[in-house]
Structures are given as structure tokens and as C-alpha cells.
């Protein structure tokens, strides 16, 4: 072996050595016999360096995984002998191998096992056990090998199926492996599982007091294998008693708990399962494990909670099966068994450690599902529901350590845990909505009566519960305040209390946020009692909301304020001008030069501008007043824009250019956002605001000719134009030619890609109105596109290749819009040479590029052109083009190796090519059939009977028939 290259395996080696080692590994992988040197090194202990030993196992692993079938019988025997020799040596070594080497060795043993156990090495386990005996080092390796086999044979079923789902080969491979794994498990059950189980028992007996690590490993193996072996081998007195004794040994009990969990989870007859769980519970209870208040080890309790959860859920599965089979007596016994676990479940649910509580939620959820199915609950069951409810309310509460300003992993885990509790609350509502409503009302009312002296977490959870009721007790379209009188009046009372109690002034971010979330959640309350709107508006507008000291609260409040105003715009008329005055300072465009930090970020300001727009547009003011208010809102933006643009034009410093361009972009974005307030009922024209937005447009368009920061400025103006096409309609048209001219100057692929949707929008909306403009811009746009597409790029530049692909798609989408909008004359009037060039690019797109999305678009364009120009009175020379180029494209594209008929997008492209062929036939009639029968298909060496079959399918009146036929035709034709 290359000793110099092996030096690079050491993590501390320099980069050159490491590179050489990596190259050497690749060399050994493709070499026919290099693996033998590694096998020899392992068997004869040539190397003492751990990294070299690991490397040798890696080479062997690669050989077994990918090249085993190529080895001779003798070479396969050599691998077996190498592994056995290495294992024997481990019994004698002064020191055990490092863990990472033992794990890698176990993986290699497992790979040989799955390859050879069914054929040449049926005594695999016998050979290993005869070497390792009860030697602690040997037992460690034996257990690691068993876990590696479980991962390869049992876990791998799942992994491989998902890994390879995406392709047919993968699916075949996955099902092949699943078949192999089934055969392996069947053979193991028949031949060796009883012996393996016996060996586990011996290991546990021998080492449970002296080697806790080996005992835990063995328990992990039993837990892994119990899911697919005969349960009676494990679920018997000798094993269960031993496991229960381990539950009292501190170093073993967590693993013993997990092992019992796997035993309980094993699928079995429902009556037997109930008996097994009951017997386990009795022993655990008599041993004192149910007295969880005396247990201080939270890690163990988390495992124990998982075990109780498993037992509870298993009993519920048994109950469901028994009810379905009509065995009501045993179902009743099982239900009693479930009920008897509820007190323990409740103690675990309410435990102060969230992991312990979280692990029992599954049992709790399923238990409530049972109660939901019972028509009349007993007093005890009602008490259980109430206890669960109180536990959920208690556990929803934040603790003192939650960091609201800098949320980390612990906080994220609590948020997830709260989501689980919310599911429980929703399920409680299904079991007893009245009880939930009463409980929440009691907690809410008591807390809000004394909110000034209550800890923040109690106040927050009280408001949170009111918020959660909205989803837990659903209503049609949020109509919580009509219909069911009891529910409506309870919610109405709580909302009235919320908005009149003054709790919005509570000095904690969580309470403030929950207050605003809840008033927006129940905005329909304010249509019933609009008298409370001013109080809530003031809370939004002052230090409690938009001017709060916390940026997090300010940011969330801008969004919630926007929603509040939008949903209640009919009730806002009285307050419009007052609100606009109060938010004036929050609308300030913060120019970079004054160093003044605005209260809100630019993203937050977008919501405030939108809110201002909504207030103006939906007010009852006449159009001229609306125009004045809108101009007051947007004029400061226009003024600042002009000043900042002048500064940017002369600014030399790049960093400063970026800051100025961003600020200009924000100004355009804010103006754009105000236009979202308009609707079909309240258009810009009806509100008298056209002139204001046209002024904005004239103010912003000069930014397109700015020589610096083009990408940012063009992006902003382009977005504004998109909005104005919707809002101003034909009034925007005079500005489009000049804007387009600027946007086509010095543009990159991404610029064009984003410019084309604008042209598409104009074309689709205005059609014939913009025909002159389109004819004028058509070839300059195409030249810009072609110039970028023919630019040479680095061979491995994935980004440039993707940009070109997306630009190509945009180009074809543009042609599709033009042809689909009945504007084919735009293309036809470009002169014969240009028309030909465009047509050939469409053919090229349909055939040459392996991009099914673009190919589909190209066939759609071709179908449209054939429909428009393919008749007797069509474009001169087009019929010739149809037969020379379009018909061949319909055959050449699907025959390409890259045209994958198993891919959904490609099938859509094929479907469009079928439409193209069908359209040619409908426009040209029998002449098309004659051409296919006598010229084109014979020239492609298609058999006469297939030609006949193809033409018959093409002539079928139902287009679906031909589409289905075409797929089969190409599946047969492709090699």
C-alpha cells in the first residue's frame, strides 16, 4: 500500500497529504484487487494506526457493497476469513479497538451477512458466537453486528423506499431489497432467532451487575428485534422479570424502559395485548414506579412517560379492534384498563418538565378520542376531561426562564410543545365544548380582574386561551358572535372584558402581542360592539403598539393593525384623518444621510402605507377629498425620491450608492403598496386618484436611466409598472415605450427574465391597443435575448446555465402570449428573415433543449401558429414550413434520449405535441395524411402497418385517443 498516501488519513495531516489520501481511496475503489491488500492488512494486523484500519474497512465495505457479485468464490471466501481472523484477534488484543472502528467493522459484517446468509454462510451467527463466547470484548462486537444487521435489514426497508422513489430503477431496487429482507427475516426466524434470544439472556444474566454498557447494548438489540420476531420468546417471565429488575438499577433503567416500550408496541391479539399491559402495570405499580412525585431523575421519567404512553395507546388500539369486531365484553374490560391509567397519565401530563409531559400527549389525545365516541360520559370521565383541561391550561403557561427578546432552541421547543397542547385543547372542545368554554371563561375572568397584580405568564395564557377558543370551537366564517347564544354571549363578554380592562397596558411583550393577536382574531366582535373601536385604535397607535419599545412588538403590530383596519374599514370613516395624522411620522422615508433610525423597518412601513391607502380608499369622502388625502400621503415620497435620485446620479462611493438605491426602492415600494387598497368596486378612477399615481409614475421613471444600481432601481420601477397596469389601465400606455427602451439597455439575463412578464401583462391586457408598440419593441427585445443566449459561458457555471434556461423559457412564454392574444401580425410584420428566425427558434426549443417546460410552451405556440397561418389563405410559405419542420419536430423531440416519458412534465410536452399534429391535420386535411403515409414516415423507416395505425389514430374525432396512442407509439419506438 502507498504509505505516503496513508499519512494523509490522519486528521492533522496537511492538505496535500489529505488530498493524496482521498485520491488513493478512489484509486483503490476502482482497482480489481487492491482490496486484498486491505484484507491482508486487517487479518494480519499490519497497521497500528486507527485511521489506516478504518480506511481498510472502508475499502472492503465498498467492495462488498458494489462489486461483490464480480468476485470469485475464493475471493469471497477470503473476505469471510479476513473478518473471522480480525474478530478472533479482538479477543486477544491488549486494548479494544476505538468505537468508530468497531462500528465500521460491524457494518462490514452486516453487509456480508445480507449478501451470504441465505446462500454460502448460513452458520454466520454460529461462527461469530463460537468465537466471542461471553468474552466482554467479543460480546460488544457481536451486539454491534446485530444492530448493524437490524439497520440493514429492518430499518433499510423504509430508508431505501423513500430514497429511490423518484425513479423506476430505484423503485425496482427498493422492492428487490424489500423481498431480500423478508427472506432474510424468515430464514432467521426459522434457523437462528431462538439461539440469538438465548445468547441475549445469557449476556444479560452474566453482565447485568458488572458491565452496564454491555447490558444496555443488549437491551437496545432486544428492543430493535422484538418488532419482527416471535414475541413469546421475549414476553415471558424470565425476560420480563429481568427487565423489571433492571428498572430499579439506575444505569440500566432508561434502556430497560425503552425495551419494554418496544415489547408493548409489538402488534398482537387485542385480548393478549391487554393482559400483557395489565400484568406489566401491576408489577410496575407494586414496585412503586407510579409514584412519580418521588422520582427526581427527569431523564428516566421522560422514558417512563414514553412507556406509559405506549401502554395507553396500545390498549386504545386493542379497544378499537374489539369494538369493531363486536366483542363488547372484552372491549369494556380494556376500557376499564385504559381508565385505570388515566390518573398516572394526568400526573405525567402536568409534570413541570415539558419533555415528560410531551411524551404522554399521544395517549391523552387518543383517550379523548374514545370519550368523543361515548354518548353519555360517566362522572369519572367528566372529571378526567376537566383534569386534562386544567393540565393543558397550566402547561400552556410560559416559565420565568423563557427569553422573549432572544429566542433560542429551548424557546423553539416550547413553541412546538404549545402546538401539541393546542391539539389537545381542540380535541377537548370536540368532547365537551361547554366545559371548555366554562373553564376558559373562569380562568380568563379571574385573571383579568386582577391583571395589574398577576404575573405576566398568567395574564398571557388567559388571553391566549381566549384566542385559542376561536379555532377550538369553530364557527362559519368567524361568526363567533351570532348563532349559538350561550357561546356568542360568553365570547362577547370575554372580548368586552379584554378591551375595557386596560390589560393592553401590561408591561410585557408577550401580553401586548397576545392582546393585539386576539382583537384581530375576533375583529367581528367590533361589528357587534363598534363602541370599543377607538380604544383599540389608540392601543395600536401609541406606545402599546406601533410605538412600543420592542422592535418585535412594533413589527408584528404593523401587520395586525393593517388587518384590523382592512376588516373593519366600514367602521373607520370617523377616524380616517385622525389616524392619518397620528401615523404621519411613521411614514417618513428615512434618508440615509440624516442618521436617524425610524421606529419601523421598511418592511413594516409597507403595512402602514397599505393601511393608509385602505383608510383613504374605503372612506365615505368624495373623490376630490380622497385625491387630496392620497396626494398628501404620496407627495412627500415623490419629493424625497427626486432629491435622492439626484444624489445617486453623482455619488461615487459604491457603498453609499447601494444605501441610496435601497432608499429609492423603498419609496417606489411604498407608493406601490398603497395601490393595493383599490378594488373592482373602488377603482383608482372612481376615487379620483389617477393623477396622483401618474405623477408618481413620472417621478419614478427617470430612475430607469440612472447609470448605477440599475438592477435595484429597475426592479422597483418594474414592480410599480405591474401595479399601474392593473390600477391605471390604458392611462399607463403612453409611458410604456420609453420605460421599455430604458429597461432593454445594457441588460443581463435576469433583467430580461423579469422584464418579459411586464410585456406579457401589457399584451394580454390591452391586446390590439398595444399592437403598434409591440411591433416596434419586438425585434429589439428578441435581439437582446438572443445576444445573451449566444454568449459563451464557463463549462461548469451552473448559475449561468440556469439563467439561460429561465430566459429561454421567458422568451417562449412571450411568444405564447403574443400568439395566444391574437396578435400573430406582430410576428408576421417583422419581415420574412426575422419571421423565419423566430420560427426556427421555436422548432429548436421544441426539439433541441432538454427542458420539458419550454418544449411544452413551444408546441403550444406551434399549434397556435398552425391554427392561424396553416390554412389555404395563411402566411405565404408557411405550409411548406409545416411539413419540413413542424411535423418532424413532433417526432424528433419525443425520440430524444433526454425526453423521459416517465416524467410528468415531459408527458405534458408530449400531449402538446399531439395537439400540434392534430391541428396540422385539421388545417391541412387529407393532404397531411398523404404526406405522412407516402413521404415522411416511410423516410423514417416506419413499418407500413404502424404508419396505417398512426394515421388512423390521428383521424379519430376524440383528441384523447390520439394523445394516448402517441405515448404508446413513442414508448415502442424508443430503444
CSV table of N, CA, C and O in Angstrom, one decimal, residues 297-349:
chain,number,residue,atom,x,y,z
A,297,UNK,N,-35.1,11.9,38.9
A,297,UNK,CA,-34.4,11.7,37.6
A,297,UNK,C,-35.3,12.0,36.4
A,297,UNK,O,-36.1,11.1,36.0
A,298,UNK,N,-35.2,13.2,35.9
A,298,UNK,CA,-36.2,13.6,34.8
A,298,UNK,C,-35.9,12.8,33.5
A,298,UNK,O,-36.8,12.6,32.7
A,299,UNK,N,-34.6,12.5,33.2
A,299,UNK,CA,-34.3,11.7,32.0
A,299,UNK,C,-35.0,10.3,32.1
A,299,UNK,O,-35.6,9.9,31.1
A,300,UNK,N,-35.0,9.7,33.2
A,300,UNK,CA,-35.7,8.4,33.4
A,300,UNK,C,-37.2,8.6,33.3
A,300,UNK,O,-37.9,7.9,32.6
A,301,UNK,N,-37.7,9.7,33.9
A,301,UNK,CA,-39.1,9.9,33.9
A,301,UNK,C,-39.6,10.2,32.4
A,301,UNK,O,-40.8,9.8,32.1
A,302,UNK,N,-38.8,10.8,31.6
A,302,UNK,CA,-39.2,11.1,30.2
A,302,UNK,C,-39.3,9.7,29.5
A,302,UNK,O,-40.3,9.5,28.7
A,303,UNK,N,-38.4,8.8,29.8
A,303,UNK,CA,-38.5,7.4,29.1
A,303,UNK,C,-39.7,6.7,29.7
A,303,UNK,O,-40.4,6.0,29.0
A,304,UNK,N,-39.9,6.8,31.0
A,304,UNK,CA,-41.1,6.2,31.7
A,304,UNK,C,-42.4,6.7,31.1
A,304,UNK,O,-43.3,6.0,30.8
A,305,UNK,N,-42.4,8.0,30.9
A,305,UNK,CA,-43.6,8.6,30.3
A,305,UNK,C,-43.9,8.1,28.9
A,305,UNK,O,-45.0,7.8,28.5
A,306,UNK,N,-42.8,7.9,28.1
A,306,UNK,CA,-42.9,7.3,26.8
A,306,UNK,C,-43.5,5.9,26.9
A,306,UNK,O,-44.3,5.5,26.1
A,307,UNK,N,-43.0,5.1,27.9
A,307,UNK,CA,-43.5,3.8,28.1
A,307,UNK,C,-45.0,3.7,28.5
A,307,UNK,O,-45.8,3.0,27.9
A,308,UNK,N,-45.4,4.6,29.4
A,308,UNK,CA,-46.8,4.7,29.8
A,308,UNK,C,-47.7,5.1,28.6
A,308,UNK,O,-48.8,4.6,28.3
A,309,UNK,N,-47.1,6.0,27.8
A,309,UNK,CA,-47.8,6.5,26.5
A,309,UNK,C,-48.0,5.3,25.6
A,309,UNK,O,-49.1,5.1,25.0
A,310,UNK,N,-47.0,4.5,25.4
A,310,UNK,CA,-47.0,3.3,24.6
A,310,UNK,C,-48.1,2.3,25.1
A,310,UNK,O,-48.8,1.7,24.3
A,311,UNK,N,-48.1,2.1,26.4
A,311,UNK,CA,-49.1,1.2,27.0
A,311,UNK,C,-50.5,1.7,26.8
A,311,UNK,O,-51.4,0.9,26.4
A,312,UNK,N,-50.7,3.0,27.0
A,312,UNK,CA,-52.0,3.6,26.9
A,312,UNK,C,-52.5,3.5,25.4
A,312,UNK,O,-53.6,3.0,25.2
A,313,UNK,N,-51.6,3.8,24.5
A,313,UNK,CA,-52.0,3.8,23.1
A,313,UNK,C,-52.3,2.4,22.6
A,313,UNK,O,-53.2,2.1,21.8
A,314,UNK,N,-51.4,1.4,23.1
A,314,UNK,CA,-51.7,0.0,22.7
A,314,UNK,C,-53.0,-0.5,23.2
A,314,UNK,O,-53.7,-1.2,22.5
A,315,UNK,N,-53.4,-0.1,24.4
A,315,UNK,CA,-54.7,-0.5,24.9
A,315,UNK,C,-55.8,0.1,24.1
A,315,UNK,O,-56.9,-0.5,23.9
A,316,UNK,N,-55.6,1.4,23.7
A,316,UNK,CA,-56.7,2.0,22.9
A,316,UNK,C,-56.8,1.3,21.5
A,316,UNK,O,-57.9,1.2,21.0
A,317,UNK,N,-55.7,0.9,20.9
A,317,UNK,CA,-55.7,0.2,19.6
A,317,UNK,C,-56.5,-1.1,19.9
A,317,UNK,O,-57.4,-1.5,19.1
A,318,UNK,N,-56.2,-1.8,21.0
A,318,UNK,CA,-57.0,-3.1,21.3
A,318,UNK,C,-58.5,-2.8,21.5
A,318,UNK,O,-59.3,-3.5,20.9
A,319,UNK,N,-58.8,-1.7,22.2
A,319,UNK,CA,-60.2,-1.4,22.4
A,319,UNK,C,-60.9,-1.1,21.1
A,319,UNK,O,-62.0,-1.6,20.8
A,320,UNK,N,-60.2,-0.4,20.2
A,320,UNK,CA,-60.8,-0.1,18.9
A,320,UNK,C,-61.1,-1.4,18.1
A,320,UNK,O,-62.2,-1.6,17.5
A,321,UNK,N,-60.1,-2.3,18.1
A,321,UNK,CA,-60.3,-3.6,17.4
A,321,UNK,C,-61.4,-4.4,18.0
A,321,UNK,O,-62.2,-5.0,17.2
A,322,UNK,N,-61.5,-4.4,19.3
A,322,UNK,CA,-62.6,-5.2,19.9
A,322,UNK,C,-63.9,-4.6,19.7
A,322,UNK,O,-64.9,-5.4,19.4
A,323,UNK,N,-64.0,-3.3,19.7
A,323,UNK,CA,-65.3,-2.7,19.4
A,323,UNK,C,-65.8,-3.0,17.9
A,323,UNK,O,-66.9,-3.3,17.6
A,324,UNK,N,-64.8,-2.9,17.0
A,324,UNK,CA,-65.0,-3.2,15.6
A,324,UNK,C,-65.5,-4.6,15.4
A,324,UNK,O,-66.4,-4.9,14.6
A,325,UNK,N,-64.9,-5.6,16.2
A,325,UNK,CA,-65.3,-7.0,16.0
A,325,UNK,C,-66.6,-7.3,16.8
A,325,UNK,O,-67.0,-8.5,16.7
A,326,UNK,N,-67.1,-6.4,17.5
A,326,UNK,CA,-68.3,-6.6,18.3
A,326,UNK,C,-68.2,-7.3,19.6
A,326,UNK,O,-69.1,-7.7,20.2
A,327,UNK,N,-66.9,-7.5,20.1
A,327,UNK,CA,-66.6,-8.2,21.3
A,327,UNK,C,-66.7,-7.1,22.5
A,327,UNK,O,-65.7,-6.6,23.0
A,328,UNK,N,-68.0,-6.8,22.8
A,328,UNK,CA,-68.2,-5.7,23.8
A,328,UNK,C,-67.8,-6.0,25.2
A,328,UNK,O,-67.4,-5.1,25.9
A,329,UNK,N,-67.8,-7.2,25.6
A,329,UNK,CA,-67.4,-7.6,26.9
A,329,UNK,C,-65.9,-7.3,27.1
A,329,UNK,O,-65.5,-6.6,28.1
A,330,UNK,N,-65.1,-7.8,26.2
A,330,UNK,CA,-63.6,-7.6,26.3
A,330,UNK,C,-63.3,-6.1,26.1
A,330,UNK,O,-62.3,-5.6,26.6
A,331,UNK,N,-64.1,-5.5,25.2
A,331,UNK,CA,-63.9,-4.0,24.9
A,331,UNK,C,-64.1,-3.3,26.2
A,331,UNK,O,-63.3,-2.3,26.5
A,332,UNK,N,-65.1,-3.6,27.0
A,332,UNK,CA,-65.4,-3.0,28.3
A,332,UNK,C,-64.3,-3.2,29.3
A,332,UNK,O,-63.8,-2.2,30.0
A,333,UNK,N,-63.7,-4.4,29.3
A,333,UNK,CA,-62.6,-4.7,30.2
A,333,UNK,C,-61.4,-3.9,29.8
A,333,UNK,O,-60.7,-3.3,30.7
A,334,UNK,N,-61.1,-3.8,28.5
A,334,UNK,CA,-60.0,-3.0,28.0
A,334,UNK,C,-60.2,-1.5,28.4
A,334,UNK,O,-59.2,-0.8,28.7
A,335,UNK,N,-61.4,-1.0,28.2
A,335,UNK,CA,-61.7,0.4,28.5
A,335,UNK,C,-61.4,0.7,30.0
A,335,UNK,O,-60.9,1.7,30.4
A,336,UNK,N,-61.8,-0.3,30.9
A,336,UNK,CA,-61.5,-0.1,32.3
A,336,UNK,C,-60.0,-0.1,32.6
A,336,UNK,O,-59.5,0.7,33.4
A,337,UNK,N,-59.3,-0.9,31.8
A,337,UNK,CA,-57.8,-0.9,31.9
A,337,UNK,C,-57.3,0.4,31.5
A,337,UNK,O,-56.4,1.0,32.1
A,338,UNK,N,-57.8,1.0,30.4
A,338,UNK,CA,-57.4,2.4,30.0
A,338,UNK,C,-57.7,3.4,31.1
A,338,UNK,O,-56.8,4.2,31.4
A,339,UNK,N,-58.9,3.4,31.6
A,339,UNK,CA,-59.3,4.3,32.6
A,339,UNK,C,-58.4,4.3,33.8
A,339,UNK,O,-58.1,5.3,34.4
A,340,UNK,N,-58.0,3.1,34.1
A,340,UNK,CA,-57.2,3.0,35.4
A,340,UNK,C,-55.8,3.6,35.2
A,340,UNK,O,-55.1,3.9,36.2
A,341,UNK,N,-55.4,3.9,33.9
A,341,UNK,CA,-54.1,4.5,33.7
A,341,UNK,C,-54.2,6.0,33.6
A,341,UNK,O,-53.2,6.7,33.6
A,342,UNK,N,-55.4,6.5,33.6
A,342,UNK,CA,-55.6,8.0,33.4
A,342,UNK,C,-55.0,8.8,34.6
A,342,UNK,O,-54.4,9.8,34.3
A,343,UNK,N,-55.2,8.4,35.9
A,343,UNK,CA,-54.5,9.2,36.9
A,343,UNK,C,-53.0,9.3,36.7
A,343,UNK,O,-52.5,10.4,36.9
A,344,UNK,N,-52.3,8.2,36.3
A,344,UNK,CA,-50.9,8.3,36.1
A,344,UNK,C,-50.6,9.2,34.9
A,344,UNK,O,-49.7,10.0,34.9
A,345,UNK,N,-51.4,9.1,33.8
A,345,UNK,CA,-51.3,9.9,32.6
A,345,UNK,C,-51.4,11.4,33.0
A,345,UNK,O,-50.6,12.2,32.6
A,346,UNK,N,-52.3,11.7,33.9
A,346,UNK,CA,-52.5,13.1,34.3
A,346,UNK,C,-51.3,13.6,35.1
A,346,UNK,O,-50.9,14.8,34.9
A,347,UNK,N,-50.8,12.8,35.9
A,347,UNK,CA,-49.6,13.2,36.7
A,347,UNK,C,-48.4,13.5,35.8
A,347,UNK,O,-47.6,14.4,36.0
A,348,UNK,N,-48.3,12.7,34.8
A,348,UNK,CA,-47.2,12.9,33.8
A,348,UNK,C,-47.5,14.1,32.9
A,348,UNK,O,-46.5,14.9,32.6
A,349,UNK,N,-48.7,14.3,32.5
A,349,UNK,CA,-49.1,15.4,31.7
A,349,UNK,C,-48.8,16.7,32.4
A,349,UNK,O,-48.3,17.7,31.7
